């Protein structure tokens, strides 16, 4: 017995030594990689100083970074299901935390968060609180139990816990839907960044950037994705910190922006009051207010107004032709006529959007709230102001709730913790994830404040003819992201004449800060890394749901491991191309798309997972009712309360909000509805079998010492 114990102890020590050696080797590899990236930036900075064209710098960043990711994908390619789906369950907690951080730091976080905070001010903090708090729920409620379960996917857990292949199928379909919505947002971001780096059109940029996604996840699955995501986190966090540290030094002389940006908030508040009272800004606001009234008049009789516009356009063209006007002027007039709405429904939709946009820009600060204003309205004001305050606060809290619960329900995040060697490592991995994610999230508010300071004091008030060249370059990329319209004709840029989309704010940071273009290229490479890392994880989740949960577990249980992995790769390719085709249509801004995925994930998965772990009485009938109810209620409210979705689906009638809650927080209704349905139906139907109780006992057993 002593010899056996000694052998066991010796074996355990050997495993520990191997793990330590593996960590040291990883440290050397990623240390060299980080040093190499720094050298690349310095070399490109020197070449830019010597006159290297900006386009070449962009191509260098794109080629080198994607080439590194491709090299990792090729080196770690595999057909072993355990390696392909969960990276062999041997990723150390530190590196898994870094990979999870990259998986989490999607285009919404890297590109969209600073822009949302810039435009929404205090209200944007709901995203920071919700997304960060969600990881606390993941650590406390789900990660250790799912890791102890020890399978490949979330539908695996649903099928075994509830003894139901129907739940496996429903879970797989829900994971596909949620991940597809999420991945479209990432590919949209990839197209935007690739366009900026290379000068290619947006549509081509989408498919060029897509190659960087496929080369990793296609070849090596979770094994390749994990080690690629570690590399991507290093790039994205460096790219995020450099501009904000530089802005902090430039504006305050202190290289710690998180500690000093409060001083800049005070300066912004003073500048906001100046802009609100500025006579030129008032002229701009009056222009947009008048145009909103004109759109309102058109909407009173759309067919007549559309016919009048067509007649006026035709008369103008005829007049130009009769007067022998230049051909270019005639062609421009014909182009404007061709751009008029083709149908009455199209005209109504277009004019309603334009009216809403003009009404927003007719408000002070171009519709942006004061940066330090917590909520709209005034709790001490009249009845209307009090109601506005209550609705604003209600939506803030609802969004925090949905983002927290949605984080705990995202399949691609939960599966990330299947890859650690043990339950203890999974717990430690979540802690590391929070640290790596928090580094960016505590920086984002500082970045938004310092960028707003630069816009208010650097761009606004500048003669339009003297604006930096990069302004025109970005306007050519997408006028929906950056546009300028000198509506009062004074040749000076007013805040109301400047439109900045939330998805462009972060990418503008280096140029607003006056940094060399090489830093702009590095930021774009960081944004690309963020979008690629999340897209990799999402595509892998979709392909795993299709190949493992549906094909292998339901359609063909006898399929060989090689066949399953091969099919997964084919399905991953098809999914990626489909998502790219949707993203090329520019469906919505990144943060809104991602937030929709969060509400759906929270409504569909959180009740069935949490109650499945902590409530023994939950059964398959209740789980099925809970998932369907949560999904249907959330999707119904999301569609019925969003004007754009109603128009695209041809749903007539005006939008009706429940308690004033915005559709971005549809999970506020889906999550309680799903939970109530699960509990009620479980209590009204037979208790789960003994196998479910045995599984719960195993999942909730104390960690081995």
XYZ file of C-alpha atoms in Angstrom:
705
model
C 0.000 0.000 0.000
C 2.871 2.317 0.814
C 4.425 1.577 -2.574
C 1.082 2.308 -4.279
C 0.692 5.572 -2.394
C 4.251 6.514 -3.255
C 3.679 5.765 -6.928
C 0.463 7.798 -6.887
C 2.247 10.694 -5.196
C 5.101 10.432 -7.683
C 2.622 10.471 -10.572
C 0.882 13.523 -9.181
C 4.190 15.333 -8.763
C 5.120 14.468 -12.340
C 1.849 15.953 -13.570
C 2.458 19.095 -11.507
C 5.992 19.388 -12.920
C 4.706 18.968 -16.471
C 2.052 21.633 -15.892
C 4.658 24.021 -14.470
C 6.958 23.408 -17.430
C 4.030 23.999 -19.810
C 3.291 27.344 -18.133
C 6.946 28.401 -18.336
C 7.026 27.543 -22.027
C 3.852 29.548 -22.613
C 5.387 32.480 -20.737
C 8.443 32.441 -22.991
C 6.360 32.152 -26.156
C 3.967 34.992 -25.347
C 6.754 37.126 -23.904
C 8.601 36.869 -27.212
C 5.360 37.550 -29.081
C 4.708 40.732 -27.056
C 8.248 41.932 -27.642
C 7.875 41.209 -31.358
C 4.672 43.247 -31.564
C 6.385 46.207 -29.870
C 9.243 45.965 -32.364
C 6.749 45.904 -35.252
C 5.100 49.112 -34.016
C 8.456 50.855 -33.589
C 9.678 49.797 -37.028
C 6.464 50.993 -38.683
C 6.710 54.275 -36.762
C 10.223 54.823 -38.148
C 9.076 53.914 -41.653
C 6.146 56.330 -41.369
C 8.595 59.064 -40.366
C 10.616 58.248 -43.492
C 7.509 58.624 -45.675
C 5.921 55.181 -45.839
C 2.320 55.549 -47.169
C -0.473 55.074 -44.640
C -2.117 52.379 -46.726
C 1.052 50.287 -46.577
C 1.165 50.670 -42.799
C -2.425 49.460 -42.601
C -1.678 46.471 -44.807
C 1.359 45.637 -42.667
C -0.698 45.564 -39.479
C -3.378 43.481 -41.156
C -0.971 41.052 -42.786
C 1.317 40.557 -39.789
C -1.370 40.143 -37.132
C -3.643 37.927 -39.216
C -0.550 36.017 -40.349
C 0.362 35.309 -36.714
C -3.183 34.143 -35.986
C -3.060 31.942 -39.070
C 0.255 30.481 -37.957
C -1.231 29.563 -34.585
C -4.213 27.996 -36.343
C -2.003 25.915 -38.613
C 0.347 24.868 -35.813
C -2.517 23.767 -33.533
C -4.748 22.133 -36.156
C -6.452 18.972 -34.928
C -9.164 16.406 -35.646
C -9.372 15.121 -32.060
C -12.853 16.040 -30.675
C -11.503 16.637 -27.153
C -8.917 19.085 -28.525
C -11.285 20.607 -31.095
C -14.170 21.315 -28.713
C -12.466 21.967 -25.321
C -8.713 22.373 -26.077
C -7.891 19.095 -24.327
C -8.969 20.573 -20.948
C -5.409 21.639 -20.132
C -5.404 25.435 -20.467
C -3.928 27.072 -17.308
C -6.194 29.478 -15.420
C -4.096 32.579 -16.199
C -4.091 31.983 -19.947
C -7.698 30.831 -20.020
C -8.609 34.052 -18.210
C -6.766 36.023 -20.874
C -8.445 34.037 -23.650
C -11.842 34.578 -21.996
C -11.045 38.285 -21.790
C -10.372 38.391 -25.519
C -13.442 36.243 -26.206
C -15.474 38.718 -24.183
C -13.853 41.904 -25.530
C -15.874 41.899 -28.678
C -16.214 44.694 -31.181
C -18.973 46.038 -28.910
C -16.556 46.450 -26.001
C -13.509 47.615 -27.939
C -15.205 49.757 -30.577
C -18.667 50.477 -29.248
C -18.283 50.997 -25.490
C -16.249 54.215 -25.585
C -18.602 55.562 -28.251
C -21.658 54.707 -26.175
C -20.161 56.440 -23.136
C -19.267 59.437 -25.326
C -22.839 59.784 -26.616
C -24.774 58.724 -23.512
C -22.532 59.975 -20.710
C -23.573 58.578 -17.342
C -26.219 56.384 -18.952
C -23.547 54.409 -20.787
C -22.221 53.114 -17.462
C -25.070 50.584 -17.538
C -22.970 48.594 -20.003
C -19.906 48.674 -17.753
C -21.881 47.629 -14.674
C -23.907 44.976 -16.447
C -21.114 43.305 -18.366
C -18.712 43.284 -15.421
C -21.313 42.166 -12.909
C -22.330 39.347 -15.206
C -18.974 37.658 -14.709
C -19.588 37.580 -10.963
C -22.746 35.580 -11.663
C -20.808 33.279 -13.987
C -18.246 32.606 -11.246
C -20.766 32.063 -8.454
C -23.615 30.246 -10.160
C -22.362 28.371 -13.191
C -18.659 27.932 -13.909
C -17.610 25.374 -11.245
C -20.685 23.224 -11.771
C -20.507 23.159 -15.552
C -16.763 22.390 -15.425
C -17.382 19.490 -13.048
C -20.030 18.223 -15.473
C -17.174 17.719 -17.926
C -18.830 17.525 -21.356
C -18.459 19.690 -24.463
C -21.468 22.037 -24.749
C -24.364 23.647 -22.877
C -26.927 21.456 -24.717
C -24.955 18.449 -23.378
C -25.769 19.646 -19.856
C -29.439 20.268 -20.658
C -29.851 16.821 -22.195
C -28.293 14.960 -19.265
C -29.686 17.082 -16.425
C -33.246 16.935 -17.743
C -33.000 13.560 -19.528
C -34.333 15.052 -22.747
C -33.042 15.100 -26.300
C -35.757 17.658 -27.093
C -34.064 20.078 -24.705
C -30.731 19.338 -26.352
C -32.225 20.280 -29.709
C -33.892 23.421 -28.360
C -30.712 24.441 -26.551
C -28.655 23.942 -29.699
C -31.079 25.983 -31.820
C -31.158 28.778 -29.226
C -27.343 28.802 -29.030
C -27.183 29.067 -32.826
C -29.669 31.963 -32.929
C -27.979 33.943 -30.147
C -24.465 33.333 -31.436
C -25.438 34.207 -35.010
C -26.845 37.606 -33.967
C -23.694 38.222 -31.943
C -21.308 37.130 -34.687
C -22.970 39.409 -37.266
C -22.026 42.352 -35.033
C -18.420 41.131 -34.863
C -18.116 40.691 -38.621
C -19.609 44.153 -39.124
C -16.816 45.484 -36.903
C -14.246 43.444 -38.828
C -15.415 45.001 -42.093
C -15.282 48.500 -40.638
C -11.739 48.057 -39.326
C -10.412 46.265 -42.387
C -11.765 49.087 -44.537
C -9.907 51.629 -42.413
C -6.664 49.653 -42.491
C -6.609 48.885 -46.201
C -8.868 51.369 -47.986
C -10.980 48.548 -49.436
C -14.742 48.957 -49.680
C -16.751 47.872 -46.652
C -18.269 44.843 -48.374
C -14.887 43.551 -49.526
C -13.372 44.356 -46.119
C -15.962 42.120 -44.467
C -14.883 39.078 -46.459
C -11.162 39.864 -46.276
C -11.324 40.132 -42.493
C -13.410 36.977 -42.384
C -10.387 35.020 -43.578
C -8.669 35.873 -40.292
C -11.566 34.317 -38.392
C -11.725 31.134 -40.404
C -8.046 30.334 -40.477
C -8.017 29.800 -36.689
C -11.347 28.283 -35.771
C -11.614 26.257 -38.975
C -8.330 24.416 -38.550
C -7.909 23.875 -34.836
C -11.241 24.543 -33.143
C -11.073 25.508 -29.462
C -7.410 24.543 -29.260
C -6.436 27.068 -31.931
C -8.976 29.634 -30.795
C -7.669 29.588 -27.211
C -4.034 30.301 -28.036
C -5.014 32.800 -30.712
C -7.215 34.657 -28.236
C -4.328 35.005 -25.797
C -2.301 36.624 -28.576
C -5.255 38.821 -29.520
C -5.791 40.043 -25.965
C -2.202 41.300 -25.795
C -2.722 43.363 -28.941
C -6.157 44.703 -28.082
C -5.301 45.840 -24.556
C -2.106 47.567 -25.744
C -4.036 49.266 -28.540
C -6.703 50.438 -26.094
C -4.336 51.814 -23.461
C -1.849 53.722 -25.644
C -4.242 56.448 -26.957
C -5.933 57.064 -23.612
C -2.621 57.286 -21.747
C -1.343 59.709 -24.385
C -4.527 61.803 -24.134
C -4.189 61.849 -20.358
C -0.619 63.104 -20.567
C -1.573 65.673 -23.203
C -4.575 67.034 -21.278
C -3.524 66.637 -17.623
C 0.168 65.728 -17.558
C -0.647 62.515 -15.646
C -0.205 59.094 -17.356
C -2.949 57.416 -15.295
C -6.223 58.417 -17.015
C -8.420 56.394 -14.656
C -7.297 58.581 -11.740
C -7.611 62.044 -13.284
C -10.406 62.035 -15.837
C -12.787 63.521 -13.262
C -11.032 66.863 -13.762
C -11.826 66.683 -17.475
C -15.472 65.953 -16.710
C -15.683 69.295 -14.919
C -14.207 71.070 -17.949
C -16.633 69.282 -20.275
C -19.579 70.366 -18.139
C -18.467 74.007 -18.405
C -17.991 73.677 -22.167
C -21.445 72.101 -22.540
C -23.025 75.195 -20.992
C -21.123 77.397 -23.466
C -22.316 75.333 -26.426
C -25.932 75.321 -25.235
C -25.961 79.152 -25.230
C -23.831 79.670 -28.370
C -25.772 81.713 -31.027
C -24.379 79.650 -33.923
C -25.457 76.424 -32.219
C -28.938 77.907 -31.758
C -29.101 78.593 -35.518
C -28.241 74.977 -36.258
C -30.843 73.695 -33.815
C -33.506 75.930 -35.359
C -32.668 74.583 -38.811
C -33.171 70.984 -37.697
C -36.321 71.875 -35.773
C -37.816 73.487 -38.888
C -36.863 70.519 -41.057
C -38.462 68.137 -38.541
C -41.684 70.158 -38.844
C -41.515 69.858 -42.646
C -41.128 66.090 -42.414
C -44.103 66.032 -40.062
C -46.184 67.887 -42.634
C -45.178 65.418 -45.342
C -46.174 62.506 -43.138
C -49.701 63.886 -42.839
C -50.330 62.988 -46.514
C -47.483 60.806 -47.751
C -48.803 59.980 -51.285
C -49.409 63.642 -52.161
C -46.062 64.758 -50.700
C -44.157 62.049 -52.572
C -45.854 62.947 -55.866
C -45.040 66.624 -55.317
C -41.354 65.817 -54.669
C -41.137 63.752 -57.852
C -42.802 66.502 -59.898
C -40.506 69.154 -58.442
C -37.414 67.037 -59.164
C -38.516 66.456 -62.785
C -39.201 70.169 -63.329
C -35.785 71.046 -61.941
C -34.080 68.628 -64.335
C -36.075 69.982 -67.277
C -35.103 73.523 -66.330
C -31.421 72.584 -66.182
C -31.593 70.935 -69.588
C -33.437 73.888 -71.108
C -30.791 76.227 -69.770
C -27.871 74.131 -71.116
C -26.571 73.506 -67.600
C -23.304 71.544 -67.222
C -23.688 67.798 -67.685
C -22.371 67.081 -64.165
C -25.080 69.308 -62.644
C -27.801 67.569 -64.660
C -26.500 64.131 -63.688
C -26.420 65.139 -60.018
C -30.056 66.287 -60.226
C -31.050 63.027 -61.913
C -29.257 61.086 -59.207
C -31.192 62.965 -56.516
C -34.458 62.158 -58.285
C -33.510 58.488 -58.523
C -32.786 58.454 -54.802
C -36.344 59.499 -53.938
C -38.440 56.775 -52.260
C -39.938 54.325 -54.738
C -43.115 53.582 -52.803
C -45.378 55.305 -50.318
C -44.385 52.832 -47.579
C -40.702 53.463 -48.247
C -41.267 57.218 -48.161
C -43.142 57.013 -44.861
C -40.402 54.885 -43.283
C -37.621 57.135 -44.573
C -39.321 60.362 -43.520
C -40.153 59.066 -40.042
C -36.490 58.204 -39.481
C -35.383 61.577 -40.804
C -37.923 63.381 -38.609
C -36.704 61.535 -35.506
C -33.070 62.300 -36.346
C -33.786 65.990 -36.920
C -35.788 66.231 -33.702
C -32.825 64.801 -31.822
C -30.348 67.190 -33.429
C -32.672 70.104 -32.685
C -32.099 69.502 -28.975
C -29.143 71.034 -27.071
C -25.754 69.326 -27.581
C -27.111 67.636 -30.711
C -29.372 65.458 -28.579
C -26.649 64.191 -26.253
C -27.416 64.400 -22.523
C -25.104 66.416 -20.305
C -22.207 64.088 -19.512
C -22.775 64.114 -15.750
C -26.570 63.967 -15.913
C -27.580 60.630 -14.342
C -31.042 60.374 -15.867
C -33.332 62.424 -18.074
C -35.901 64.736 -16.518
C -35.894 66.099 -12.984
C -37.197 64.282 -9.882
C -38.046 67.676 -8.352
C -39.659 69.127 -11.494
C -43.195 69.050 -12.871
C -45.141 65.857 -13.559
C -43.671 65.426 -17.048
C -40.089 65.826 -15.834
C -40.675 63.411 -12.959
C -42.107 60.824 -15.340
C -39.137 61.259 -17.685
C -36.757 60.786 -14.753
C -38.540 57.618 -13.594
C -38.567 56.095 -17.085
C -34.888 56.917 -17.636
C -33.837 55.418 -14.310
C -36.027 52.377 -14.925
C -34.361 51.751 -18.285
C -30.887 52.146 -16.795
C -31.580 49.491 -14.153
C -33.350 47.242 -16.663
C -30.335 47.350 -18.973
C -27.934 46.496 -16.139
C -30.177 43.555 -15.205
C -30.363 42.223 -18.774
C -26.642 42.550 -19.413
C -25.734 40.794 -16.152
C -28.111 37.880 -16.683
C -27.327 37.792 -20.400
C -23.616 37.421 -19.667
C -24.391 34.400 -17.498
C -26.319 32.837 -20.387
C -23.939 33.288 -23.320
C -22.937 29.816 -24.556
C -19.571 30.853 -26.010
C -18.522 32.344 -22.645
C -19.662 29.386 -20.532
C -17.922 26.867 -22.792
C -14.698 28.858 -22.364
C -14.373 27.420 -18.824
C -14.715 23.821 -20.016
C -11.095 24.065 -21.145
C -9.365 24.224 -17.732
C -7.753 21.162 -16.116
C -9.929 21.224 -12.954
C -12.804 22.915 -11.159
C -10.362 24.930 -9.054
C -8.627 26.160 -12.182
C -12.030 27.120 -13.621
C -12.759 29.271 -10.555
C -9.335 30.904 -10.761
C -9.824 31.409 -14.474
C -12.977 33.473 -13.897
C -11.066 35.661 -11.431
C -8.336 36.239 -14.010
C -11.015 36.977 -16.620
C -12.474 39.683 -14.396
C -9.049 41.229 -13.960
C -8.271 41.299 -17.670
C -11.744 42.581 -18.562
C -11.783 45.146 -15.764
C -8.569 46.705 -17.069
C -10.404 47.787 -20.206
C -13.706 48.618 -18.535
C -12.238 51.002 -15.962
C -10.395 52.703 -18.815
C -13.360 53.140 -21.191
C -15.071 55.962 -19.211
C -11.796 57.888 -19.065
C -11.275 57.446 -22.805
C -14.820 58.659 -23.596
C -14.349 61.791 -21.457
C -10.989 62.675 -22.972
C -12.229 62.133 -26.513
C -15.242 64.358 -25.849
C -12.883 67.033 -24.498
C -10.891 66.885 -27.751
C -14.030 67.097 -29.923
C -15.576 69.970 -27.968
C -12.351 71.974 -27.818
C -10.450 70.821 -30.912
C -12.939 70.130 -33.701
C -15.945 72.257 -32.742
C -15.313 75.888 -33.679
C -12.740 75.010 -36.353
C -13.201 76.332 -39.926
C -14.510 73.428 -41.989
C -11.878 74.073 -44.653
C -9.147 73.628 -42.027
C -10.356 70.327 -40.590
C -7.755 67.524 -40.540
C -7.506 65.284 -43.603
C -8.605 62.224 -41.631
C -12.100 63.729 -41.278
C -12.677 63.504 -45.026
C -11.171 60.013 -45.147
C -13.593 58.700 -42.525
C -16.546 60.424 -44.223
C -15.737 58.447 -47.369
C -15.686 55.176 -45.395
C -19.264 55.613 -44.157
C -21.231 58.865 -43.945
C -23.454 57.188 -41.354
C -20.486 57.085 -38.980
C -19.061 60.553 -39.595
C -20.673 63.397 -41.501
C -20.567 67.194 -41.506
C -23.258 69.519 -42.861
C -22.692 73.277 -42.657
C -26.392 74.098 -42.317
C -25.946 77.712 -41.200
C -23.381 78.417 -43.927
C -20.817 80.166 -41.714
C -17.941 77.857 -42.675
C -17.366 76.988 -38.997
C -18.028 73.538 -37.581
C -20.710 73.602 -34.897
C -21.437 70.644 -32.653
C -24.902 70.346 -34.160
C -23.391 70.078 -37.651
C -21.177 67.137 -36.683
C -22.549 63.605 -36.641
C -20.413 60.946 -34.965
C -21.624 57.345 -34.794
C -20.776 55.384 -31.671
C -18.866 52.759 -33.664
C -16.257 55.255 -34.870
C -15.335 57.074 -31.648
C -12.664 54.620 -30.500
C -11.115 54.319 -33.955
C -10.786 58.117 -34.094
C -8.903 58.289 -30.796
C -5.319 58.357 -32.126
C -6.116 60.964 -34.783
C -8.018 63.143 -32.325
C -5.030 62.881 -29.984
C -2.648 63.961 -32.732
C -0.704 60.692 -32.649
C 1.165 59.282 -35.655
C -0.838 57.137 -38.053
C 1.011 54.049 -36.868
C -0.954 54.282 -33.614
C -4.182 54.484 -35.623
C -3.089 51.306 -37.349
C -2.347 49.689 -34.002
C -5.787 50.666 -32.645
C -7.434 49.266 -35.749
C -5.402 46.071 -35.305
C -6.596 45.944 -31.674
C -10.205 46.357 -32.745
C -9.686 43.647 -35.343
C -8.230 41.363 -32.684
C -11.261 42.004 -30.442
C -13.741 41.263 -33.205
C -11.820 38.229 -34.490
C -11.425 36.696 -31.043
C -15.130 36.863 -30.271
C -16.145 35.795 -33.773
C -13.886 32.730 -33.434
C -15.604 31.663 -30.224
C -19.089 32.316 -31.572
C -18.550 30.446 -34.819
C -17.123 27.514 -32.896
C -20.213 27.493 -30.661
C -22.509 27.466 -33.696
C -20.610 24.699 -35.476
C -20.425 22.627 -32.266
C -24.183 22.957 -31.802
C -24.794 21.807 -35.361
C -22.237 19.013 -35.598
C -22.016 17.719 -32.024
C -25.434 18.399 -30.489
C -27.678 17.962 -33.514
C -25.807 15.713 -35.954
C -23.830 13.451 -33.613
C -26.157 13.309 -30.607
C -29.483 13.213 -32.477
C -29.115 12.412 -36.192
C -26.144 10.019 -36.374
C -24.839 8.835 -32.968
C -22.508 6.378 -34.689
C -20.489 9.036 -36.519
C -16.720 8.749 -36.103
C -14.745 11.475 -34.352
C -13.019 12.466 -37.602
C -16.337 12.764 -39.417
C -17.784 14.920 -36.629
C -14.866 17.342 -36.628
C -14.804 17.518 -40.433
C -18.510 18.291 -40.525
C -18.027 20.907 -37.821
C -15.426 22.642 -39.975
C -17.696 22.644 -43.024
C -20.602 24.023 -41.026
C -18.359 26.674 -39.492
C -17.388 27.858 -42.984
C -21.022 27.998 -44.124
C -22.070 29.896 -41.001
C -19.247 32.413 -41.364
C -20.165 33.174 -44.972
C -23.845 33.561 -44.062
C -23.009 35.944 -41.210
C -20.728 37.958 -43.498
C -23.516 38.307 -46.068
C -25.850 39.679 -43.368
C -23.171 41.994 -41.922
C -22.497 43.433 -45.375
C -26.027 44.893 -45.272
C -25.036 47.037 -42.234
C -28.075 45.935 -40.194
C -27.604 48.115 -37.052
C -24.941 49.529 -34.772
C -22.764 47.016 -32.946
C -23.891 47.674 -29.366
C -27.589 47.257 -30.227
C -26.994 43.954 -32.019
C -24.937 42.586 -29.147
C -27.449 43.738 -26.543
C -30.218 41.871 -28.363
C -28.156 38.703 -28.058
C -27.784 39.302 -24.310
C -31.518 39.593 -23.699
C -32.183 36.442 -25.701
C -29.407 34.516 -23.916
C -30.581 35.543 -20.468
C -34.221 34.733 -21.221
C -33.489 31.347 -22.788
C -30.606 29.844 -20.812
C -30.254 31.447 -17.370
C -33.436 30.089 -15.720
C -32.938 26.570 -17.035
C -29.237 26.471 -16.101
C -29.391 28.082 -12.646
C -32.521 26.240 -11.499
C -31.187 23.084 -13.108
C -28.166 23.281 -10.786
C -29.735 24.591 -7.585
C -33.329 23.299 -7.649
C -33.678 19.528 -7.621
C -37.408 19.652 -8.460
C -36.842 21.216 -11.908
C -37.832 18.688 -14.583
C -37.781 18.418 -18.344
C -41.368 19.626 -18.821
C -40.633 22.723 -16.762
C -37.312 23.348 -18.517
C -38.959 23.085 -21.937
C -41.728 25.481 -20.893
C -39.207 27.878 -19.347
C -36.931 28.030 -22.376
C -39.761 28.478 -24.858
C -41.594 31.043 -22.742
C -38.485 33.107 -22.075
C -37.428 33.054 -25.725
C -40.880 33.867 -27.105
C -41.646 36.669 -24.639
C -38.243 38.279 -25.154
C -38.372 38.015 -28.954
C -41.968 39.245 -29.082
C -41.224 42.366 -27.074
C -37.998 43.013 -28.961
C -39.837 42.947 -32.292
C -43.016 44.745 -31.223
C -41.206 47.556 -29.376
C -38.536 48.317 -32.000
C -39.704 50.615 -34.839
C -37.019 49.387 -37.233
C -37.871 45.711 -36.755
C -41.574 46.461 -37.127
C -40.930 48.214 -40.432
C -38.660 45.481 -41.765
C -41.200 42.776 -40.877
C -44.151 44.760 -42.189
C -45.924 44.978 -38.817
C -48.466 47.844 -38.861
C -49.359 50.112 -35.955
C -47.491 52.272 -33.506
C -44.924 51.042 -30.992
C -46.247 50.384 -27.488
C -43.660 50.059 -24.715
C -44.344 48.110 -21.518
C -43.654 50.452 -18.582
C -41.531 52.538 -20.921
C -38.821 49.854 -21.207
C -36.723 50.061 -24.378
C -36.491 46.945 -26.597
C -32.763 46.644 -25.841
C -33.858 45.428 -22.371
C -36.443 42.901 -23.564
C -34.870 40.330 -21.243
C -36.473 42.158 -18.317
C -39.696 40.434 -19.349
C -38.279 37.241 -20.858
C -36.177 36.165 -17.854
C -38.942 36.364 -15.196
C -41.448 34.811 -17.613
C -39.109 31.887 -18.324
C -38.369 31.395 -14.628
C -42.053 31.455 -13.660
C -42.972 29.001 -16.417
C -40.202 26.592 -15.394
C -41.204 26.626 -11.714
C -44.939 26.363 -12.317
C -44.796 23.554 -14.873
C -42.207 21.608 -12.840
C -44.493 21.699 -9.795
C -47.489 20.533 -11.840
C -45.686 17.576 -13.458
C -43.819 14.521 -12.092
C -40.510 14.942 -10.300
C -37.294 14.329 -12.302
C -35.787 10.811 -12.294
C -33.160 9.579 -9.853
C -30.421 10.100 -12.474
C -31.006 13.862 -12.275
C -30.639 13.828 -8.490
C -27.419 11.811 -8.796
C -26.039 14.314 -11.313
C -26.846 17.245 -9.017
C -25.175 15.507 -6.089
C -22.027 15.099 -8.188
C -22.096 18.697 -9.405
C -22.555 20.159 -5.934
C -20.017 17.921 -4.200
C -17.211 19.810 -2.380
C -14.025 20.443 -4.322
C -11.379 17.779 -3.626
C -8.593 18.969 -1.405
